[in-house]
Coordinates of C-alpha atoms and ligand atoms in Angstrom, one line a residue:
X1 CA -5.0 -85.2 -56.6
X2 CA -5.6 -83.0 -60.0
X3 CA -2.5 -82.9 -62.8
X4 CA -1.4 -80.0 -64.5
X5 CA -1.9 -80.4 -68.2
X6 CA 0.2 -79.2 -71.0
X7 CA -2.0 -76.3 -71.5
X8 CA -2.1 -75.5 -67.9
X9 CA -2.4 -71.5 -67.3
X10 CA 0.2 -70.0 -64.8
X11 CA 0.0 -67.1 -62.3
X12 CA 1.8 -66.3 -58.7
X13 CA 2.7 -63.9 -56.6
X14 CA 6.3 -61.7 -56.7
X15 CA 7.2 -61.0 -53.2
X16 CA 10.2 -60.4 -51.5
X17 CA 10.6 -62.3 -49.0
X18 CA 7.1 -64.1 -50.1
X19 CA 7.3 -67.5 -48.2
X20 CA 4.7 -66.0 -45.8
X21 CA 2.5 -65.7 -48.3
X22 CA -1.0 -67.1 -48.1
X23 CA -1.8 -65.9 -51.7
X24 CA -0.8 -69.4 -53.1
X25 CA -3.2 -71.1 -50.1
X26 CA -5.7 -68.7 -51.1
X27 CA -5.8 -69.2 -55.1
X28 CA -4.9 -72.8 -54.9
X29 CA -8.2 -73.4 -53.2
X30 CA -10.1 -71.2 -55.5
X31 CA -8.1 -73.9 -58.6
X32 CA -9.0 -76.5 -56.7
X33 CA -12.5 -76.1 -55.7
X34 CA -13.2 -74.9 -59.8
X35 CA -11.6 -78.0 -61.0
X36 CA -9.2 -75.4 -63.1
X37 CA -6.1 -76.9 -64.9
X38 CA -3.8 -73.8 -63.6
X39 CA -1.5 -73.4 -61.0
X40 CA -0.5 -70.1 -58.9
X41 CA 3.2 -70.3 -57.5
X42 CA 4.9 -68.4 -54.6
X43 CA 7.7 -66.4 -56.5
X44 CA 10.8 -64.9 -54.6
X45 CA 11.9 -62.3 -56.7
X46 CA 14.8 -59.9 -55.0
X47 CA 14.2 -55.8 -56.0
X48 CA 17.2 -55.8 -58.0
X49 CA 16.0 -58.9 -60.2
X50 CA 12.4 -57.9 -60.6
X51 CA 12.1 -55.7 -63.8
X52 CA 13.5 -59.1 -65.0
X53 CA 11.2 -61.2 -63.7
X54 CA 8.7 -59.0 -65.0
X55 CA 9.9 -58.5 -68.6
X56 CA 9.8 -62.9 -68.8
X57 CA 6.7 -63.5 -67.7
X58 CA 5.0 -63.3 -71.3
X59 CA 8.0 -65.0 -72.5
X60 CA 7.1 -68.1 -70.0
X61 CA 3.5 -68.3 -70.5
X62 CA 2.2 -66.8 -67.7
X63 CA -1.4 -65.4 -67.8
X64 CA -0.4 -62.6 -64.7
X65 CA 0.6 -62.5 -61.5
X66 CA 0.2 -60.4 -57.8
X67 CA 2.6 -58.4 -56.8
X68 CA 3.5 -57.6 -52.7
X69 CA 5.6 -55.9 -50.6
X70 CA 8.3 -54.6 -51.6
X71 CA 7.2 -54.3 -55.3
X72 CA 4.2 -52.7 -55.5
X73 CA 5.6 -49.1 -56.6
X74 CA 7.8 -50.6 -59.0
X75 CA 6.1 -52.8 -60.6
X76 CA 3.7 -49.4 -61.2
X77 CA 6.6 -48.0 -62.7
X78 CA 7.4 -51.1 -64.7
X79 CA 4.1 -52.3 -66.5
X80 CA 3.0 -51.1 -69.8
X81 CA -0.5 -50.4 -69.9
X82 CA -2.4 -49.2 -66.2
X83 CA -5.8 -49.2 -64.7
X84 CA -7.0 -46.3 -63.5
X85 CA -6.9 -47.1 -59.9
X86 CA -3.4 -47.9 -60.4
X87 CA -2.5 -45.1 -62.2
X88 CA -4.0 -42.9 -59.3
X89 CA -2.2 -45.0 -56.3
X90 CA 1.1 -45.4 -58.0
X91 CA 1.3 -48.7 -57.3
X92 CA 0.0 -52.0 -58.6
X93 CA -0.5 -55.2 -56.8
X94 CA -2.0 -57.4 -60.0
X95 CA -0.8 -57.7 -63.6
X96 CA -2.5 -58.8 -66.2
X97 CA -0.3 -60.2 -69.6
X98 CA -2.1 -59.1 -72.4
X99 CA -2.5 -61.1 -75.5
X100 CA -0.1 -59.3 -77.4
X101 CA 2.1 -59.8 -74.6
X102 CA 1.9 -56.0 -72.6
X103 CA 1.8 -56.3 -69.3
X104 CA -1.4 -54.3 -67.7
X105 CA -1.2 -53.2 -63.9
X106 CA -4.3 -53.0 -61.7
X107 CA -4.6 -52.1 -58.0
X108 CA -7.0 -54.1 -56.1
X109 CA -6.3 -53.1 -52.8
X110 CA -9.2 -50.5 -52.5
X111 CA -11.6 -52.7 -53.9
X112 CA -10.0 -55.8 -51.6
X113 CA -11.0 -53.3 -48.3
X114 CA -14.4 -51.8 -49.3
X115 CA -15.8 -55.2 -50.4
X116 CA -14.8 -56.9 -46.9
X117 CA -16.6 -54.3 -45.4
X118 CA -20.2 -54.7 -48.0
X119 CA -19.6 -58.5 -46.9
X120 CA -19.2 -58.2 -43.7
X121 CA -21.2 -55.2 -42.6
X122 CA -23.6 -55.2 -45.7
X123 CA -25.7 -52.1 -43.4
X124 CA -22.6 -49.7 -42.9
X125 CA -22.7 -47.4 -45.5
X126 CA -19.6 -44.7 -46.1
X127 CA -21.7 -42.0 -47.0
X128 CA -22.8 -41.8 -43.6
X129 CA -19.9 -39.7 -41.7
X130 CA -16.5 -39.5 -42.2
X131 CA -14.3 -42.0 -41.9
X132 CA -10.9 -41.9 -40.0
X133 CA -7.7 -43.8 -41.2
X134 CA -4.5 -44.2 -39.2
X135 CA -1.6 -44.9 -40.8
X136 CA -0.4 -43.1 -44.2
X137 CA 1.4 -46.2 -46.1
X138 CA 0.9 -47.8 -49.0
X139 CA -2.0 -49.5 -47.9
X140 CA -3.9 -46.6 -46.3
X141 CA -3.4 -45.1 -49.9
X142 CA -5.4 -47.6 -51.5
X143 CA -8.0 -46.9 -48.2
X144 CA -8.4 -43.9 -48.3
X145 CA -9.1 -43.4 -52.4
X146 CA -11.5 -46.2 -51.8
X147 CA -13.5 -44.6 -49.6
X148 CA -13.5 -41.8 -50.9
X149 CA -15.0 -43.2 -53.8
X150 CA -17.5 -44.8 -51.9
X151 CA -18.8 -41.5 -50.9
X152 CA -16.9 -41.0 -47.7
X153 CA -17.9 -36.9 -47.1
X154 CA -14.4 -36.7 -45.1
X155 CA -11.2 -38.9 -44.4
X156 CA -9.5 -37.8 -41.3
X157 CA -5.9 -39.0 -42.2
X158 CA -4.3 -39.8 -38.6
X159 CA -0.4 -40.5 -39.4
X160 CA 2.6 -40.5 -36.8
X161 CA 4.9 -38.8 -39.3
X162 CA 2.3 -35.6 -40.5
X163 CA 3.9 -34.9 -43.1
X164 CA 3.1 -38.0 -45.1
X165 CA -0.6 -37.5 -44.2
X166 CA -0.2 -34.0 -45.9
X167 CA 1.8 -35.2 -48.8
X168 CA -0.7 -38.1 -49.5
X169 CA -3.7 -35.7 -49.2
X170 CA -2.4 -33.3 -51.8
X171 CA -1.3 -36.2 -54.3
X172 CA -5.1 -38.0 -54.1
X173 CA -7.1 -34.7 -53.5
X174 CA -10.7 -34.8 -52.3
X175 CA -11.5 -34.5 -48.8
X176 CA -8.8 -35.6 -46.9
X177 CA -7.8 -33.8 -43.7
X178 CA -4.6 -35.0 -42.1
X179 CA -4.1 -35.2 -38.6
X180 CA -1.6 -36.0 -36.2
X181 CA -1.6 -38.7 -33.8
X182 CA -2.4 -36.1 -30.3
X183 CA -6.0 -34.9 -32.5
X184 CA -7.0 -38.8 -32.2
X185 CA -9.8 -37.5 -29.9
X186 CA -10.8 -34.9 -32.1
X187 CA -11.1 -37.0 -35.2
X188 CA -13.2 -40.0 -33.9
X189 CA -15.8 -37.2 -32.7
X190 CA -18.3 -37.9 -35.0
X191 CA -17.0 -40.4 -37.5
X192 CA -19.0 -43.7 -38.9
X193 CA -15.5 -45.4 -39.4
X194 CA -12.1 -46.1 -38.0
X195 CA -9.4 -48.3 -39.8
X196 CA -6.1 -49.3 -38.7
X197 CA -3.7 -49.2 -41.4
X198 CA -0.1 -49.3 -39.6
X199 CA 1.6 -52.2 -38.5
X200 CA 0.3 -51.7 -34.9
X201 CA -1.2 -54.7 -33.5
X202 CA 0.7 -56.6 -35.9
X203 CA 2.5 -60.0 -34.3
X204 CA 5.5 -58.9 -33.3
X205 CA 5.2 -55.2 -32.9
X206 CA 3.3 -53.2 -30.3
X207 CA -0.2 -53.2 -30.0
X208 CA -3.1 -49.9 -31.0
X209 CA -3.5 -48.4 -27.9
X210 CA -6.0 -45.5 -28.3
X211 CA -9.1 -44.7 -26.2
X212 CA -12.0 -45.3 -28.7
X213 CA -14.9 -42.8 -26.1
X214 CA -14.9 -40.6 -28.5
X215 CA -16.6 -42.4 -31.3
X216 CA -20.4 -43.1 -32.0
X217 CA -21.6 -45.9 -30.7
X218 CA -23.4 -46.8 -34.3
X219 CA -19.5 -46.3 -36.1
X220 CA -17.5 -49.8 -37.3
X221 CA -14.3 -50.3 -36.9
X222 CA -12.0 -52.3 -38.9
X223 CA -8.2 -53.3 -39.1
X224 CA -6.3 -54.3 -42.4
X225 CA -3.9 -56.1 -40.0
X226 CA -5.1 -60.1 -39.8
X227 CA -1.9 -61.8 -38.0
X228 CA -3.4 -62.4 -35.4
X229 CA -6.9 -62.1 -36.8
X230 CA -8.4 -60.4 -33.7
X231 CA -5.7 -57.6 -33.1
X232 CA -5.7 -55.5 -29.9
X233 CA -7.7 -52.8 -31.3
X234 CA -10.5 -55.4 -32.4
X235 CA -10.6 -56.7 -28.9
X236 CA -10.9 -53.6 -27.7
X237 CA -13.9 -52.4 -30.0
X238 CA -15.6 -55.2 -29.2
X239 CA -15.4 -55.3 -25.4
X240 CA -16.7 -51.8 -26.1
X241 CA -19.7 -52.5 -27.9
X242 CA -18.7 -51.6 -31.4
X243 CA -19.1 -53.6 -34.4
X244 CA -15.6 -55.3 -36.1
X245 CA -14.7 -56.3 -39.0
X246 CA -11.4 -58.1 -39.2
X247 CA -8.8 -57.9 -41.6
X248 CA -8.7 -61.1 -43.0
X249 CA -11.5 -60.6 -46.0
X250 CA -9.3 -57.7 -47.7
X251 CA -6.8 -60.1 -48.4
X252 CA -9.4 -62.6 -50.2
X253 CA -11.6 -60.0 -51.9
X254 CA -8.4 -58.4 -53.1
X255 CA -7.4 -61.3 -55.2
X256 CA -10.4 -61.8 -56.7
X257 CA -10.2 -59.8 -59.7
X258 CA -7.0 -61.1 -60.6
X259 CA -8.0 -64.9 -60.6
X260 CA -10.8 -64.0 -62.9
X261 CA -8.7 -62.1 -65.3
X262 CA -6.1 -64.9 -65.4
X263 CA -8.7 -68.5 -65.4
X264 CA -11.7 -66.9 -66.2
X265 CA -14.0 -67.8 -63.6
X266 CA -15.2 -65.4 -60.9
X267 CA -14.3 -67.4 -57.4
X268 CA -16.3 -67.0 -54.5
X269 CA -15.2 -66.0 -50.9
X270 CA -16.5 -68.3 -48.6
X271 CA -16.2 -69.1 -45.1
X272 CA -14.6 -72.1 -46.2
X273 CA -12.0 -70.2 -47.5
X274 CA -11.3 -68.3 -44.6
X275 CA -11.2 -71.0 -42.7
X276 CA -8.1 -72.7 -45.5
X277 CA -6.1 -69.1 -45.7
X278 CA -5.7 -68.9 -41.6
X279 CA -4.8 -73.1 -41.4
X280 CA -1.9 -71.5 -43.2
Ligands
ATR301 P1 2.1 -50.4 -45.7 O1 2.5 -50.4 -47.1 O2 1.7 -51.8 -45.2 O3 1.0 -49.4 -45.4 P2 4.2 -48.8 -44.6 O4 4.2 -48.0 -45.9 O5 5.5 -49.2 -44.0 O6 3.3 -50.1 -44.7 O7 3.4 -47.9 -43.5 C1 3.4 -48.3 -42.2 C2 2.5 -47.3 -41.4 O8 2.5 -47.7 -40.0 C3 2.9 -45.8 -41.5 O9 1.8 -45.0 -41.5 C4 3.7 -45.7 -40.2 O10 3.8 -44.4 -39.7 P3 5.0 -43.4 -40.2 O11 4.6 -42.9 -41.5 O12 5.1 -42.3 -39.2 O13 6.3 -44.2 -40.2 C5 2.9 -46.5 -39.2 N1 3.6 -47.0 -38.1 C6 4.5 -48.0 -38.0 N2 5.0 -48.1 -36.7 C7 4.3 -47.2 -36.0 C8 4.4 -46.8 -34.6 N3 5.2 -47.4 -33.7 N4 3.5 -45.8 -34.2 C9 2.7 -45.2 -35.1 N5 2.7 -45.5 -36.4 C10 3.5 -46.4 -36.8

């Protein structure tokens, strides 16, 4: 059993509802296993309280905090200083307090995803074909500009309502085609890459069900979904031959950054920390 000191340094995460959370699980360990005198708390902020809660965080100490669903775009809108990932996703899912007391928003999202992928499948490189992402949320935003980024020559943007898939590729730019869900055929033809970014497969709502013949044998595919940490589209890839990578290691790599910025020590992702964020 550690103690908190007096000078104990103070993070969480501002969700809404947040008590599924396994952000505190996740950084918890991380304080734990570094010996840090810090502690990161599950906060339950409601939409209409959480300018609030953001404007007191410097006024009670806190080095930062994540932010989830539903506050990502508002705590973009609220912060006073941005990264530039941020400022290009409109959203921000860590915050930094500065020391003269400014709150700075990053987006780790992008980062969370393409590192999960270097970790997992360390050979897959996005440069090598284009890439195709269902789903045109918040989170495939933060997908899609990461690959891009990582050299993706095409991301085939694959969303049940088109016109969000249009909207998002004209508001990041670069090569982004958007497609609708009856070209699924068309836009695995080819492509090194296919992520799952909708709630598909999710517990509780209906499982992925696409036929995955047309893509490459040597292409991964990978789901940002990771209750239940095999979804039905994993299952499927893999009966099929294809290499997986499951959801689970956005989540972790994502909060990285933010636990260096706000204890100063760079935590490593382990399988042992897998292993604690799904005992959740
Ligand atoms: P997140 O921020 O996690 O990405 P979101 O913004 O609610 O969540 O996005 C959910 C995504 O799942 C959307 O792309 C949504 O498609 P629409 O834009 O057409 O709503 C997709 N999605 C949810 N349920 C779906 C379903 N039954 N069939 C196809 N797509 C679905």
């Amino acid at each position: 059993m550690r103690y908190l000191s007096g000078k104990a340094r103070l993070a969480g995460v501002m969700g809404w509802p947040v008590s599924h959370s396994r952000s505190p699980r996740l950084h918890g360990h991380w304080l734990a296993e570094l010996e840090i005198d810090g502690a990161y708390l599950p906060l339950p902020v409601a939409p209409d309280h959480f300018a609030e809660a953001l404007a007191a965080l410097p006024k009670l100490g806190f080095a930062g905090v994540n932010v989830t669903v539903p506050h990502k775009e508002a705590a973009y809108a609220a912060v006073d200083v941005r990264d530039a990932v941020a400022e290009r996703l409109k959203a921000v899912n860590t915050i930094v307090v500065l020391p003269d007391g400014r709150l700075e928003g990053r987006n780790t999202d992008g980062y969370g995803f393409m590192a999960n992928l270097r970790d997992q499948a360390p050979d897959w490189q996005a440069a090598a074909g284009p890439a195709v992402v269902l789903g045109a949320g918040g989170a495939a935003r933060a997908v899609v500009a990461a690959l891009l980024d990582a050299g993706a020559p095409e991301v085939r943007l694959i969303n049940r309502t088109l016109e969000k898939a249009t909207a998002m590729a004209a508001d990041l730019g670069g090569a982004i085609r958007p497609m609708g869900w009856q070209e699924v055929p068309q836009a695995l033809s080819g492509a090194n890459l296919l992520v799952n970014t909708t709630s598909l497969g999710m517990a509780g709502q209906p499982p992925l069900e696409i036929a995955l013949t047309p893509l490459p044998r040597t292409a991964l595919v990978t789901d940002i979904v990771y209750v239940p940490l095999r979804t039905p589209l994993l299952d499927l890839a893999d009966a099929q031959g294809f290499r997986t990578v499951d959801g689970l290691g956005m989540l972790l790599w994502q909060a990285q950054p933010g636990f260096e910025a706000w204890f100063g020590h760079r935590p490593a992702v382990t399988e042992e920390l897998r292993r604690v964020v799904l005992g959740a």
